[in-house]
PDB file of C-alpha atoms in Angstrom:
ATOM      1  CA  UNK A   1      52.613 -82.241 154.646  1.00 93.00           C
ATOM      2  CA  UNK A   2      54.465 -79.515 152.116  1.00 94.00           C
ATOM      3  CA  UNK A   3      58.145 -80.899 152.496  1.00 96.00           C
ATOM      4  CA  UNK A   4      60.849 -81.608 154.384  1.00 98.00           C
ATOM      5  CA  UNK A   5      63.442 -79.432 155.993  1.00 98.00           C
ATOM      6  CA  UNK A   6      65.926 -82.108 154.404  1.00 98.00           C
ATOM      7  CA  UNK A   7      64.553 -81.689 150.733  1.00 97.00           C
ATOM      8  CA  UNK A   8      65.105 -77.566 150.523  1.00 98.00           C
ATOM      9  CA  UNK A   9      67.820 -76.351 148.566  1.00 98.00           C
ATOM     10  CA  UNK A  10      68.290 -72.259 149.336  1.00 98.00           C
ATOM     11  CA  UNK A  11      66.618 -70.470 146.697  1.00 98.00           C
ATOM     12  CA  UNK A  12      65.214 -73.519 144.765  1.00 97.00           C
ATOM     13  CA  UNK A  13      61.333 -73.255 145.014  1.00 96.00           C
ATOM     14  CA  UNK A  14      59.383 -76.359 145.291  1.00 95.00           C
ATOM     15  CA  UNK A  15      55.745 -76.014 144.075  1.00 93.00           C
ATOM     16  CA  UNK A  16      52.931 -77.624 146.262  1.00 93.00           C
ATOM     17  CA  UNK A  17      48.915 -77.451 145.692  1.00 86.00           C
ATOM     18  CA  UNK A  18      47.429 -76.059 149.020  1.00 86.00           C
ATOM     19  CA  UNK A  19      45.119 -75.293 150.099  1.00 81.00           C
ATOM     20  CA  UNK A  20      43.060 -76.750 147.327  1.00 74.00           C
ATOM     21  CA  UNK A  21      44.709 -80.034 145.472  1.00 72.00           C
ATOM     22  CA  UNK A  22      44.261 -78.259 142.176  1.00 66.00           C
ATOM     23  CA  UNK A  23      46.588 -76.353 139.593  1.00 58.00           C
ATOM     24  CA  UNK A  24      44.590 -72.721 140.231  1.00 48.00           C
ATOM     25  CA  UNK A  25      45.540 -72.752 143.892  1.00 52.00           C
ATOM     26  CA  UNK A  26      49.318 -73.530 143.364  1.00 82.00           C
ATOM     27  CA  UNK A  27      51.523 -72.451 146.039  1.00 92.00           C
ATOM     28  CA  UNK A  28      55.575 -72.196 146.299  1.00 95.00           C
ATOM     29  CA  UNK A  29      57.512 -73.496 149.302  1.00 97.00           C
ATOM     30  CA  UNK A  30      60.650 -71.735 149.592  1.00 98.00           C
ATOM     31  CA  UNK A  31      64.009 -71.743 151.847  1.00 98.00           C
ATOM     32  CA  UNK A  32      65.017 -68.181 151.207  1.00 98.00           C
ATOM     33  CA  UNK A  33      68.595 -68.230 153.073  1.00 98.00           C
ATOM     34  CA  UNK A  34      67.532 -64.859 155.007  1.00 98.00           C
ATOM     35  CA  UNK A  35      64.810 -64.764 157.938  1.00 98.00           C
ATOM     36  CA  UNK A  36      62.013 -63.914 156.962  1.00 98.00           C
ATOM     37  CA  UNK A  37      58.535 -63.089 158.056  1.00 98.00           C
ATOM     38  CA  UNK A  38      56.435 -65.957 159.135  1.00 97.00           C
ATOM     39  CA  UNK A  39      59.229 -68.092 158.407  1.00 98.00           C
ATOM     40  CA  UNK A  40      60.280 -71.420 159.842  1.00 98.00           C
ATOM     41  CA  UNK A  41      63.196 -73.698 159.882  1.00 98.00           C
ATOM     42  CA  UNK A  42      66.260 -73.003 161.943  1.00 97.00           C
ATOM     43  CA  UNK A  43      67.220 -70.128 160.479  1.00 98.00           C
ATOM     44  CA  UNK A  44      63.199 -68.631 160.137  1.00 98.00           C
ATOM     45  CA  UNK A  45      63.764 -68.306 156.396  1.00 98.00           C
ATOM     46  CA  UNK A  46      61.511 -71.508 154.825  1.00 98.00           C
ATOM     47  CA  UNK A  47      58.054 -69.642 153.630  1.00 98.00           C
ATOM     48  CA  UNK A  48      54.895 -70.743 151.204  1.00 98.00           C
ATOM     49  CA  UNK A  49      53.113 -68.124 149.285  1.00 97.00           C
ATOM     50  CA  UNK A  50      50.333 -68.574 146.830  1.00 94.00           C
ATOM     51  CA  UNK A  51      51.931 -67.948 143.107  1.00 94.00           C
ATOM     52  CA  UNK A  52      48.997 -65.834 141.865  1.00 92.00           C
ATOM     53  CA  UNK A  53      49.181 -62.301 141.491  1.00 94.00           C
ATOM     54  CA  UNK A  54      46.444 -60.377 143.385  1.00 94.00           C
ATOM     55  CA  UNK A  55      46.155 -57.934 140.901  1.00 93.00           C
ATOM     56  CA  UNK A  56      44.580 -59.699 138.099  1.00 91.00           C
ATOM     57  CA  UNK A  57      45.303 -63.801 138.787  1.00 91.00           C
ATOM     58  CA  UNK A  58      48.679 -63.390 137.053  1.00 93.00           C
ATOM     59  CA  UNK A  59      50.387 -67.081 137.316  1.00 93.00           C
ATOM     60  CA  UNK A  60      53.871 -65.965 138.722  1.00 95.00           C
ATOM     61  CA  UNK A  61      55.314 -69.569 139.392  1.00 91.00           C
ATOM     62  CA  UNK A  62      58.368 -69.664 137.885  1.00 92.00           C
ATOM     63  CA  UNK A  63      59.535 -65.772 138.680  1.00 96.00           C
ATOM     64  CA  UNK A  64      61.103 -66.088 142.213  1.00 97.00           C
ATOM     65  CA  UNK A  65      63.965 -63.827 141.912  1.00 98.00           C
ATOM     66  CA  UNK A  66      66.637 -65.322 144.586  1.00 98.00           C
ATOM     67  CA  UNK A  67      68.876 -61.985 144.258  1.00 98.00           C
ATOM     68  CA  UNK A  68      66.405 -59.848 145.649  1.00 97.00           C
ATOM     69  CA  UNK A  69      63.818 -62.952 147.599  1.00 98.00           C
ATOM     70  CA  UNK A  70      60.949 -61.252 145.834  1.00 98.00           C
ATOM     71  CA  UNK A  71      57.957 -63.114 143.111  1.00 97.00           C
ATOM     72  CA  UNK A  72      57.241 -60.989 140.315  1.00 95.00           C
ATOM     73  CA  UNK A  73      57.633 -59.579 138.157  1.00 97.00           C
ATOM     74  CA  UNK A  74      53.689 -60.766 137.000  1.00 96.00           C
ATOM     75  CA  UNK A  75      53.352 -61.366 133.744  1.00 95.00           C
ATOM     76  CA  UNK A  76      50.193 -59.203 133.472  1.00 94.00           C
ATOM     77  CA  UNK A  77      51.117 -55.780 135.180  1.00 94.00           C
ATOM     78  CA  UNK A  78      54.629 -56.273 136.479  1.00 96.00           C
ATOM     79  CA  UNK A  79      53.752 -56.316 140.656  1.00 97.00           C
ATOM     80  CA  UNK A  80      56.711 -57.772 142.484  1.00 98.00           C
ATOM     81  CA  UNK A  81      56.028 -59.155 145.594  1.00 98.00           C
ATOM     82  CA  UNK A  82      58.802 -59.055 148.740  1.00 98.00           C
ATOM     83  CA  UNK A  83      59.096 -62.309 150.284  1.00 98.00           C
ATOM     84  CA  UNK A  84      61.081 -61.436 153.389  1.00 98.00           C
ATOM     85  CA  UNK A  85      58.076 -59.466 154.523  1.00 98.00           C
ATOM     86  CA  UNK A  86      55.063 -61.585 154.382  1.00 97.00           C
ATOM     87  CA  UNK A  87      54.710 -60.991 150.827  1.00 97.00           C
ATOM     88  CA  UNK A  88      53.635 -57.441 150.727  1.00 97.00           C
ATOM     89  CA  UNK A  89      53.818 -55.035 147.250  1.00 97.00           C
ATOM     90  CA  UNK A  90      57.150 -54.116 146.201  1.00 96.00           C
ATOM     91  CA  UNK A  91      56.226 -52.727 142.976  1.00 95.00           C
ATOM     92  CA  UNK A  92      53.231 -52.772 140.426  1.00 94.00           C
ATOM     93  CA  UNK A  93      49.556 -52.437 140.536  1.00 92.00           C
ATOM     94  CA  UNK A  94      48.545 -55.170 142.869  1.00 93.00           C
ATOM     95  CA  UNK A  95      47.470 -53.328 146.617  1.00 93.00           C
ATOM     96  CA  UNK A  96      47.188 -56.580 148.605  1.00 94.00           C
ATOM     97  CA  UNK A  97      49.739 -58.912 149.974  1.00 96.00           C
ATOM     98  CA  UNK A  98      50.336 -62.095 148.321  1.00 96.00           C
ATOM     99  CA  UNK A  99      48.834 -64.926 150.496  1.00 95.00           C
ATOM    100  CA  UNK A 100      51.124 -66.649 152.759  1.00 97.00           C
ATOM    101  CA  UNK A 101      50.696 -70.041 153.684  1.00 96.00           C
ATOM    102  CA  UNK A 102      50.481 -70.780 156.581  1.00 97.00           C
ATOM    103  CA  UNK A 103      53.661 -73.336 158.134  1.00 97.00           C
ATOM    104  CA  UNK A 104      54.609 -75.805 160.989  1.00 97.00           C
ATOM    105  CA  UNK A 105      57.787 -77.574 161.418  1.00 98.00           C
ATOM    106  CA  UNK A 106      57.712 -81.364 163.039  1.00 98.00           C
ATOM    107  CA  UNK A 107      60.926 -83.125 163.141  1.00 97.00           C
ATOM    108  CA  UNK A 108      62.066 -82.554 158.982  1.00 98.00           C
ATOM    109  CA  UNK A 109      58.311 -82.287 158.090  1.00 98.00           C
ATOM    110  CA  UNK A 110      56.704 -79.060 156.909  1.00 98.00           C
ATOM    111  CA  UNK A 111      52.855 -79.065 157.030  1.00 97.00           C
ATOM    112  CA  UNK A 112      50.973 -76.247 155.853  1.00 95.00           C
ATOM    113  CA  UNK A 113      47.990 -75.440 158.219  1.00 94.00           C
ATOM    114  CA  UNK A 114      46.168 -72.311 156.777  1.00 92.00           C
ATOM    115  CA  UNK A 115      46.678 -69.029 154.985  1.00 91.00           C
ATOM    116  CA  UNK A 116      46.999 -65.318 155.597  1.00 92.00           C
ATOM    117  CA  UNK A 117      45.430 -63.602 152.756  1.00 87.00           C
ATOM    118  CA  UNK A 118      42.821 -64.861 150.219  1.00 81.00           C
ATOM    119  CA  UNK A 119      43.686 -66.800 147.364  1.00 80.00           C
ATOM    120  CA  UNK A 120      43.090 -64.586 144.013  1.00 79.00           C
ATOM    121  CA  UNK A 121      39.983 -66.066 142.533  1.00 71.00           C
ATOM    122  CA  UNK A 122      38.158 -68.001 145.581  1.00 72.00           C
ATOM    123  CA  UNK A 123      36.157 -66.864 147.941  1.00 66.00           C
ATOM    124  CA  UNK A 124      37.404 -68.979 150.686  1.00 69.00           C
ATOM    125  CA  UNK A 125      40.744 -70.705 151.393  1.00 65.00           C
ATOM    126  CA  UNK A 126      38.933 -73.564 153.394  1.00 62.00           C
ATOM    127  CA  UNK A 127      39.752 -77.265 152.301  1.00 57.00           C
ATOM    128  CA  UNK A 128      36.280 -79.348 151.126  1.00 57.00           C
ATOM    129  CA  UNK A 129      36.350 -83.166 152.707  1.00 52.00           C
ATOM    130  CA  UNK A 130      34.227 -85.227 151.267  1.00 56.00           C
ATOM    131  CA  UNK A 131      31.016 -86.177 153.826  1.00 56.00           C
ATOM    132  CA  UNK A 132      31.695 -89.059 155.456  1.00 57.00           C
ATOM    133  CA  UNK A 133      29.454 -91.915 154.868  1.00 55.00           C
TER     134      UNK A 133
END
């Protein structure tokens, strides 16, 4: 679980850890008041992406740019990222897609249940469980 339906303001991101529960995999969840791709909600426009740049790793969490519904500019090269269309380049020297997380709607719940794209820095997006005893 990433949210609530309920709890999402338009254009005010809400930051959740997924797929890993640490800081380096940080992820926004965001109701961008215009469908977008891979979206859900009512309207289609609630969508997750992961915050780091694929460029270079750039941490681009707090540069959601509600005017235009795009991430970026990154700190480190300047990509911009178009959230309305499953994240892809809208300027600067990243070439891949930021990753989108994956979402589901239940009732007001919004789980997160994989992601399209690979998160910079890992070489899988796959949650560890502990072994069960």
């Amino acid at each position: 679980r990433v949210g609530t339906l309920s709890g999402l303001k338009t254009d005010e991101p809400q930051f959740i850890k997924y797929p890993h529960d640490d800081d380096y995999s940080a992820a926004m969840l965001v109701k961008l008041g215009t469908p977008a791709g891979g979206g859900v909600g009512p309207a289609g426009d609630i969508v997750a992406f992961s915050t780091l740049c694929t460029h270079a790793g750039g941490n681009m969490a707090r540069t959601y740019k509600p005017e235009h519904k795009v991430l970026g500019a990154c700190p480190l090269h300047l990509t911009t990222f178009d959230l309305t269309r499953h994240g892809i380049v809208g300027a600067g020297q990243a070439t891949e897609s930021l990753p989108q997380i994956v979402l589901e709607v239940e009732g007001d719940e919004i789980y997160a249940t994989g992601v399209i794209g690979l998160m910079f820095g890992t070489h899988n997006n796959l949650i560890q469980y502990p072994a069960k005893k």
